[in-house]
XYZ file of C-alpha atoms in Angstrom:
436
model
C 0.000 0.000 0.000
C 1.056 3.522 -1.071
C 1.318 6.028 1.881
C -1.550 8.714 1.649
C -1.332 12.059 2.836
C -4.587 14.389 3.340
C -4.580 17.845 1.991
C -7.487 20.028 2.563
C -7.929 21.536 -1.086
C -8.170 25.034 -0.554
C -4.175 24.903 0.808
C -3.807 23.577 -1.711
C -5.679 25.925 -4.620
C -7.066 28.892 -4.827
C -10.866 29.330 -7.123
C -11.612 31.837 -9.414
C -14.693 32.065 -11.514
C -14.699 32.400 -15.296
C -15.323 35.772 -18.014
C -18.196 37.709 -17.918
C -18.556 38.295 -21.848
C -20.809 39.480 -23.930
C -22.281 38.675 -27.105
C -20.011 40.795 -29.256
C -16.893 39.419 -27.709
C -17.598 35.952 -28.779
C -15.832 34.230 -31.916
C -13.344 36.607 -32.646
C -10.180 37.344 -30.826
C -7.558 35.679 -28.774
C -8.212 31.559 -27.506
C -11.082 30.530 -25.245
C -11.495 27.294 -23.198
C -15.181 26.378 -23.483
C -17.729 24.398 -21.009
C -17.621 21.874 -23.765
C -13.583 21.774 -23.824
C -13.298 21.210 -20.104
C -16.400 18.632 -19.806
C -14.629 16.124 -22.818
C -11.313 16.304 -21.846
C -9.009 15.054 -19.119
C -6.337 17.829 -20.130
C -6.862 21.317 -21.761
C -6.783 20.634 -25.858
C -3.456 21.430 -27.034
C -5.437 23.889 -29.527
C -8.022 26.072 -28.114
C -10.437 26.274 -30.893
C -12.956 28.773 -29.817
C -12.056 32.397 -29.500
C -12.983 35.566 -27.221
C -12.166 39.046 -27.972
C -10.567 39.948 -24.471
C -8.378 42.988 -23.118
C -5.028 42.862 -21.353
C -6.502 43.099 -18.424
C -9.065 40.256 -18.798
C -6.531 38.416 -20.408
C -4.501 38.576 -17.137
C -7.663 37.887 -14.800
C -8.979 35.373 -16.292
C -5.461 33.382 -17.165
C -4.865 29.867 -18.216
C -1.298 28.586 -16.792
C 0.560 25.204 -16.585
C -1.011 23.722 -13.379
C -4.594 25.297 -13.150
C -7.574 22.973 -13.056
C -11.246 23.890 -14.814
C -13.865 22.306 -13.544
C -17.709 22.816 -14.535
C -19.426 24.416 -12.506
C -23.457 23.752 -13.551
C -25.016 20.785 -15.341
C -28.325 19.187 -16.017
C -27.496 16.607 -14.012
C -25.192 15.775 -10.921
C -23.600 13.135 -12.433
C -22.121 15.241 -14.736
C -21.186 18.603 -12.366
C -17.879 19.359 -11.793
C -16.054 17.830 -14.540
C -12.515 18.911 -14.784
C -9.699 19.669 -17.234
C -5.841 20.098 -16.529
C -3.675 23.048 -18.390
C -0.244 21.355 -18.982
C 1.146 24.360 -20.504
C 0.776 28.204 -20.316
C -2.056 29.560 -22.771
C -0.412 33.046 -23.661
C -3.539 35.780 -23.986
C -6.463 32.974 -23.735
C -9.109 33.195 -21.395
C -11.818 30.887 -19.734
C -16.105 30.434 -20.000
C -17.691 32.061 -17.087
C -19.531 28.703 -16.971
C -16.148 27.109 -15.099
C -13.996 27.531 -12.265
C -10.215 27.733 -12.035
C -7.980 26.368 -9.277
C -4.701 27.694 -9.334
C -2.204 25.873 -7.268
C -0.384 27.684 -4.436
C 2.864 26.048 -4.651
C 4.282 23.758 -6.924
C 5.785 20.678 -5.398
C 3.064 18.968 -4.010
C 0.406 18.115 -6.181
C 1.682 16.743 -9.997
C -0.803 18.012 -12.880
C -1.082 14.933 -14.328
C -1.630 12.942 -11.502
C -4.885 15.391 -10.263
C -6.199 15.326 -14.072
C -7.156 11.907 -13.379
C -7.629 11.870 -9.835
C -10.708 13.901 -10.218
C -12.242 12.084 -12.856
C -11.354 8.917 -10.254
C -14.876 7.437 -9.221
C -13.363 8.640 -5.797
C -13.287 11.874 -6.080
C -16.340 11.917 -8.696
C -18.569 10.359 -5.636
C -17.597 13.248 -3.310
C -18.553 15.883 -5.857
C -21.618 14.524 -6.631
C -22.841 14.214 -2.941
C -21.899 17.837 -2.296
C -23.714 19.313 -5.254
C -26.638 21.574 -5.101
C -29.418 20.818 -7.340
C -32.012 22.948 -7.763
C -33.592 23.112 -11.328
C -29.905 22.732 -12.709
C -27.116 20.794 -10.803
C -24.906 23.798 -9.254
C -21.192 23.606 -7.694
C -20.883 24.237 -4.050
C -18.053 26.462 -3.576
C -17.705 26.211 -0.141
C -16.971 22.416 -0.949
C -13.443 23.777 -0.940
C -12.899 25.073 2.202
C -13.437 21.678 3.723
C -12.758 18.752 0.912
C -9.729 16.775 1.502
C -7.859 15.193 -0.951
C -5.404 12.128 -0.050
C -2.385 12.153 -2.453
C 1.066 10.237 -2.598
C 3.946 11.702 -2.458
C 4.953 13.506 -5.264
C 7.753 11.654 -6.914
C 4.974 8.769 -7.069
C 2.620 11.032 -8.336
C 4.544 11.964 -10.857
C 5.216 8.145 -11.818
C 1.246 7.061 -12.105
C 0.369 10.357 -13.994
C 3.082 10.296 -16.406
C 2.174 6.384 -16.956
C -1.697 7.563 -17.046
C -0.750 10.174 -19.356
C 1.331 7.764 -21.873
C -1.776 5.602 -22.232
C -4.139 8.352 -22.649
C -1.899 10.007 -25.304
C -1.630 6.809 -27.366
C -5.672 6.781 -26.989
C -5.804 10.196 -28.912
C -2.715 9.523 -31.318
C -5.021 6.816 -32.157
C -7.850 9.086 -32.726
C -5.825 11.374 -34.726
C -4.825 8.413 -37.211
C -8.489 7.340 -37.628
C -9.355 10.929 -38.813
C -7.049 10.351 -41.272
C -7.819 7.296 -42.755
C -11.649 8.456 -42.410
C -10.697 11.888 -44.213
C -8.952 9.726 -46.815
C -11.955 7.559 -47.654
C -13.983 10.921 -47.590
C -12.078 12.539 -50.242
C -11.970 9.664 -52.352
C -15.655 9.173 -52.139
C -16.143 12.777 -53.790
C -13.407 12.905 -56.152
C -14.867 9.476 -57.661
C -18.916 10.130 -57.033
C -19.303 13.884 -56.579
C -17.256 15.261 -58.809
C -17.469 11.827 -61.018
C -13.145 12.318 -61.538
C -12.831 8.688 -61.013
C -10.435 7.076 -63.399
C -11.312 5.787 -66.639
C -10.262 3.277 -68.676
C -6.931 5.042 -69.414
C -6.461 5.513 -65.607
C -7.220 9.595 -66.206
C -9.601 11.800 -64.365
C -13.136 11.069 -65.929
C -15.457 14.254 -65.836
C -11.663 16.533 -66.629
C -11.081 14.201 -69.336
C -14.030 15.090 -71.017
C -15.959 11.859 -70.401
C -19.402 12.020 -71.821
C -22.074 13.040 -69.118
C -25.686 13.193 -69.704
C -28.118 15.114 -67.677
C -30.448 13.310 -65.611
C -34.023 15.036 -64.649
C -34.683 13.538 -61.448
C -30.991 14.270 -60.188
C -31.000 18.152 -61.937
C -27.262 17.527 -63.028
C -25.236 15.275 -65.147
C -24.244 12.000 -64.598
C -21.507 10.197 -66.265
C -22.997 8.212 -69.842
C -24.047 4.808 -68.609
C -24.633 5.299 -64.587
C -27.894 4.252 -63.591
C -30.311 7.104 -61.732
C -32.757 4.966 -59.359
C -34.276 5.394 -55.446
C -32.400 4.423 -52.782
C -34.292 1.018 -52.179
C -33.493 -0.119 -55.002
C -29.834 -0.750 -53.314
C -31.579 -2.138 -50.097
C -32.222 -6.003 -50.288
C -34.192 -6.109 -46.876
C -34.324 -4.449 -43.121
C -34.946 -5.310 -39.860
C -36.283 -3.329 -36.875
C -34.586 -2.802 -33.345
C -34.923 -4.584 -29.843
C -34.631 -3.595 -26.308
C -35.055 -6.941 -24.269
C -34.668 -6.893 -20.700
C -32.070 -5.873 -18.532
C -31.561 -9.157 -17.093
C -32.024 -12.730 -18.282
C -35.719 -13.814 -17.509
C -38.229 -16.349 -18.708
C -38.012 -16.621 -22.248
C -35.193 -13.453 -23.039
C -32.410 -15.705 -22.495
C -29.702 -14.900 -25.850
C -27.300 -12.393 -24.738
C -26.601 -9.334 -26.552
C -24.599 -5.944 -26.743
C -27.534 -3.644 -27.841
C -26.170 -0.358 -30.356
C -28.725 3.008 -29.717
C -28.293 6.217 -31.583
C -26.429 8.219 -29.233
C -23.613 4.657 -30.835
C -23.406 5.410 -33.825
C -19.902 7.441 -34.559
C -19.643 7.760 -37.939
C -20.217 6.103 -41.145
C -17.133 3.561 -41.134
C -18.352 1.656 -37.823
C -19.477 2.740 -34.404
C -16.926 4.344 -31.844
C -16.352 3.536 -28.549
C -18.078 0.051 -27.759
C -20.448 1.384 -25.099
C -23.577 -0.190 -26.001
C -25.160 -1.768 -23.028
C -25.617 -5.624 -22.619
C -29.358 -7.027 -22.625
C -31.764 -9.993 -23.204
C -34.056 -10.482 -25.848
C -35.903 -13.432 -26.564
C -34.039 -16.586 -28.285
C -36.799 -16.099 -31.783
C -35.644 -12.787 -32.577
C -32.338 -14.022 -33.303
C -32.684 -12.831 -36.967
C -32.437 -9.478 -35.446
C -28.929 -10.125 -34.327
C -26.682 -7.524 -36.427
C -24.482 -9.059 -39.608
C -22.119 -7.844 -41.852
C -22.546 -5.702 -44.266
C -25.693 -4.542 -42.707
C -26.322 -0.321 -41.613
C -27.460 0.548 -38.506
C -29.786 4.141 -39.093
C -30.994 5.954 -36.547
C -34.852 6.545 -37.298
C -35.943 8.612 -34.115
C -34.235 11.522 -32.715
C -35.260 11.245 -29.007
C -35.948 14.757 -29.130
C -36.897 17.715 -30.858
C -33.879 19.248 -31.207
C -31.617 16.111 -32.117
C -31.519 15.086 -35.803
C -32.317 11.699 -37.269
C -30.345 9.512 -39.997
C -27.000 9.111 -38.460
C -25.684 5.956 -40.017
C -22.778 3.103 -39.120
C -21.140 0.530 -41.491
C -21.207 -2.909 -39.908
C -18.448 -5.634 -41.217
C -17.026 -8.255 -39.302
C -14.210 -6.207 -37.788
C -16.919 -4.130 -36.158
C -18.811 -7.166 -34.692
C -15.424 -8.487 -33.695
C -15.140 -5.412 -31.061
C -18.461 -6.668 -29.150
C -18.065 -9.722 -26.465
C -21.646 -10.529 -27.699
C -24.040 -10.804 -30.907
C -25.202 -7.473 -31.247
C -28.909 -5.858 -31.982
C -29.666 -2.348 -32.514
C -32.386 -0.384 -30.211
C -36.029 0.194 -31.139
C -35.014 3.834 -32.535
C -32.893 2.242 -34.964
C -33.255 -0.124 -38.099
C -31.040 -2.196 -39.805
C -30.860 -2.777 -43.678
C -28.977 -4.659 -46.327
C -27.925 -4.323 -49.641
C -28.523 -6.278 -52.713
C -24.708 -6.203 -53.537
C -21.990 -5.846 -50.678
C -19.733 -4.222 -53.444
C -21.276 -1.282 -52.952
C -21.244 -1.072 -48.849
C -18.874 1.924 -48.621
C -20.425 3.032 -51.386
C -23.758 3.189 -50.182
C -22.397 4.484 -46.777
C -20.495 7.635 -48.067
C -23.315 8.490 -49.955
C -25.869 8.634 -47.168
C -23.318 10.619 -45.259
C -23.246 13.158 -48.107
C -26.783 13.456 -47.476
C -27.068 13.445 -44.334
C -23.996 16.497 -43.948
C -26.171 18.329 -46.859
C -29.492 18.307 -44.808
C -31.547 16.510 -47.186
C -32.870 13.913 -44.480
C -34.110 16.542 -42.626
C -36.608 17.228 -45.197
C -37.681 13.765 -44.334
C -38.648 13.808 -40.247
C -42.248 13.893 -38.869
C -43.130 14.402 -34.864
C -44.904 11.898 -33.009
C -45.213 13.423 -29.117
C -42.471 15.472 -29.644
C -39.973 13.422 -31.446
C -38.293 13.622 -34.801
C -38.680 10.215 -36.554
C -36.946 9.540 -39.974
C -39.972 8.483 -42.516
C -37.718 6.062 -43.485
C -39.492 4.239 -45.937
C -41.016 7.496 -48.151
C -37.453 8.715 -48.186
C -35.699 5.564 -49.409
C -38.561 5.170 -51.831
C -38.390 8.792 -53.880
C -34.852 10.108 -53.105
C -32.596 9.931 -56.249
C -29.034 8.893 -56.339
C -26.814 7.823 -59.052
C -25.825 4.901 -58.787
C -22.062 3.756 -60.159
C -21.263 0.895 -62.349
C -20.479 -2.689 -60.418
C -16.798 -2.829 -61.428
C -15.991 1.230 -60.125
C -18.177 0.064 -56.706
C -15.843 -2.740 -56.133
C -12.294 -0.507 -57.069
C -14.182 1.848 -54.314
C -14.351 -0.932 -52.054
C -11.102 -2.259 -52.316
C -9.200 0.938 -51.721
C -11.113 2.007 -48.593
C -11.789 -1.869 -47.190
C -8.473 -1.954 -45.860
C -8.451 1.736 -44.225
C -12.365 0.725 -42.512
C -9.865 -2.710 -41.082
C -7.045 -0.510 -39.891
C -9.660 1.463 -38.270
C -11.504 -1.189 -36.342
C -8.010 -2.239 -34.765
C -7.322 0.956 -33.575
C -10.615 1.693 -32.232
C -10.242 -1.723 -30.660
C -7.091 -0.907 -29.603
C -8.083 2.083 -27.569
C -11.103 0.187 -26.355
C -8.670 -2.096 -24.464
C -6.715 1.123 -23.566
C -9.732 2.798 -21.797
C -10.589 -0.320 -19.818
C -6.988 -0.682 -18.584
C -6.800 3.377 -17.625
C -10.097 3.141 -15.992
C -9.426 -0.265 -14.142
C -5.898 1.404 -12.799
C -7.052 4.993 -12.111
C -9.240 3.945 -8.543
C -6.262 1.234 -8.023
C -3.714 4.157 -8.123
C -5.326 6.422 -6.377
C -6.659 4.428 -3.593
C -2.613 3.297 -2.986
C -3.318 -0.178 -4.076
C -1.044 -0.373 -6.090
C 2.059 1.542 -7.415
C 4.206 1.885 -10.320
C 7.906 0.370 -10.603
């Protein structure tokens, strides 16, 4: 066991509330850490993205330095109150949301930055915020928490060991990331060189449309279209669907097949889901032909909510099922389809993201009670695409099958990341264990 010593955290820190700004100051200026930047991320982005026109002066008061901790200071919810974000380096001129609080360490040698950025996202310390919140009709941060919460740290040498190890593993998670962007932004651009701007190559290997290849103007689609591409609804593509199930939480009576169960709030992109955070259920052993396979899409059909869009879409293939311990279903709000041909999967997939980023499905959702549902079947039934010859489909597929592979192992790889930092963090920080 790792020796523990208590620090009350106000000797430790002292608080400072955020910028008071106005609506004129906002998206112009010098660097501004955001609610949103602090709530998604253990350490301050190395690249503040938003921006705040600030003076000297508030540029000084409202400061972002190596050391200093953000945490959230309303929410919704409890749960999610008090998230916090580390600054590992000085932010010259930036300032912070009015919507946080800053801690700014009173000496230097006692508590390690990278130790405390995931100390307080430790269930520990996450269970002590939560049960000191205020919550009134939003979830508020009680500031005189401070003058009495203790935290229990190691020394700092051995802080400095666990949050530099922490650190390495949560830096290969977003290198990772990084490389996933990538290979997705490749498969992007190839997807509307070849079908949006039709420059895929021809028989001579040269750019089609800017070699003059013949195209013909189709009606239904208002442009051209290269000579010999067929113009038909989407279901003609779509050999069959299936809808969603929910099960039970536990295994009872007749729901007795296991299952990881995908929802909407899942789906992370076109080219599989992200993180695999679908929760496990039961459903009953004859719905089995529900069970997900590949080649099949998983769209979201209902919104939840009236402000949250519909038709978000993921790719399944085997490397995708591979990352679930269990057959997997999607959720009542979803439905599954499959195509006629698998040659034309990523196809198919890049293509509903085109529509999806050019807000054509959103011509497409009704309300029931309050909800946006996708009307799924009118819109697969009259919306137009263009639809590419068999042999360019399967050139398509071969160039981005391997990049969709390369991406499953690294999202795979970060899955068994996660569960190792999140399995060590409440070992580390409870002294159970230390690091050679």
């Amino acid at each position: 066991m790792i020796k523990l010593t208590k620090y009350r955290f106000s000797d430790l820190y002292s608080m400072s509330s955020g910028i008071s700004s106005s609506k004129e100051q906002a998206g112009h200026g010098a660097p501004f850490l955001s609610f949103s930047a602090v709530f998604n991320n253990y350490f301050v982005p190395d690249t503040l993205v938003d921006l705040m026109d600030a003076s000297e002066k508030q540029q000084e008061t409202y400061s972002i330095k190596e050391g200093d901790v953000f945490l959230t200071r309303t929410s919704e919810v409890v749960d999610e109150l008090a998230m916090s974000s580390v600054a590992i380096k000085d932010y010259p001129c930036a300032t912070y949301s009015g919507f946080l609080k800053r801690l700014r360490p009173k000496q230097s040698d006692l508590v390690y930055s990278k130790y405390l950025a995931f100390y307080l996202r430790s269930p520990i310390f996450r269970k002590t915020m939560t049960n000191n919140a205020v919550m009134t009709l939003r979830a508020s941060l009680n500031e005189d928490i401070f003058s009495y919460l203790e935290l229990l740290l190691p020394e700092y040498g051995e802080q400095k060991k666990i949050g530099d190890l922490l650190f390495a593993i949560d830096q290969k998670i977003k290198i990772n990331h990084e490389i996933n962007e990538q290979l997705e932004g490749m498969s992007k651009a190839l997807y509307h060189h070849w079908f949006i701007q039709f420059d895929f190559p021809n028989k001579d290997g040269e750019p089609y449309k800017s070699s003059n290849g013949k195209m013909v103007f189709n009606e239904s689609l208002s442009r051209e279209v290269p000579e010999g591409w067929d113009v038909n609804p989407l279901s003609n593509w779509i050999e069959d669907d299936k809808t969603g199930d929910w099960g039970k939480e536990t295994k009872q009576g007749n729901y007795t097949l296991q299952v990881d169960c995908i929802r909407g709030a899942d789906i992370k992109g076109v080219n599989g889901l992200g993180k695999v955070a679908a929760p496990n259920r039961f459903i009953l052993e004859k719905n089995a032909h529900k069970l997900l396979a590949p080649y099949d899409f998983v769209i979201e059909i209902s919104g939840g909510s009236p402000t949250q869009s519909t038709g978000r879409i993921s790719g399944i293939t085997k490397s995708v099922l591979e990352r679930f311990e269990h057959p997997v279903i999607c959720s009542n709000f979803c439905k599954v389809i499959s195509l006629k041909d698998s040659a034309y999967f990523f196809n198919f997939a890049y293509m509903w993201q085109w529509i999806y980023d050019h807000d054509i499905l959103f011509g497409w959702e009704g309300k029931t009670s309050g909800i946006k549902n996708l009307l799924f079947d009118a819109f697969v039934t009259k919306q137009q695409v263009a639809k590419p010859p068999e042999e360019l489909a399967k050139k398509f597929y071969n160039f981005v099958s391997p990049l969709h592979k390369q991406k499953q192992s690294l999202l795979r790889e970060n899955s068994e990341l996660e569960a190792l930092r999140d399995w060590l963090i409440p070992m580390f920080m409870s002294g159970q264990v230390t690091v050679k």
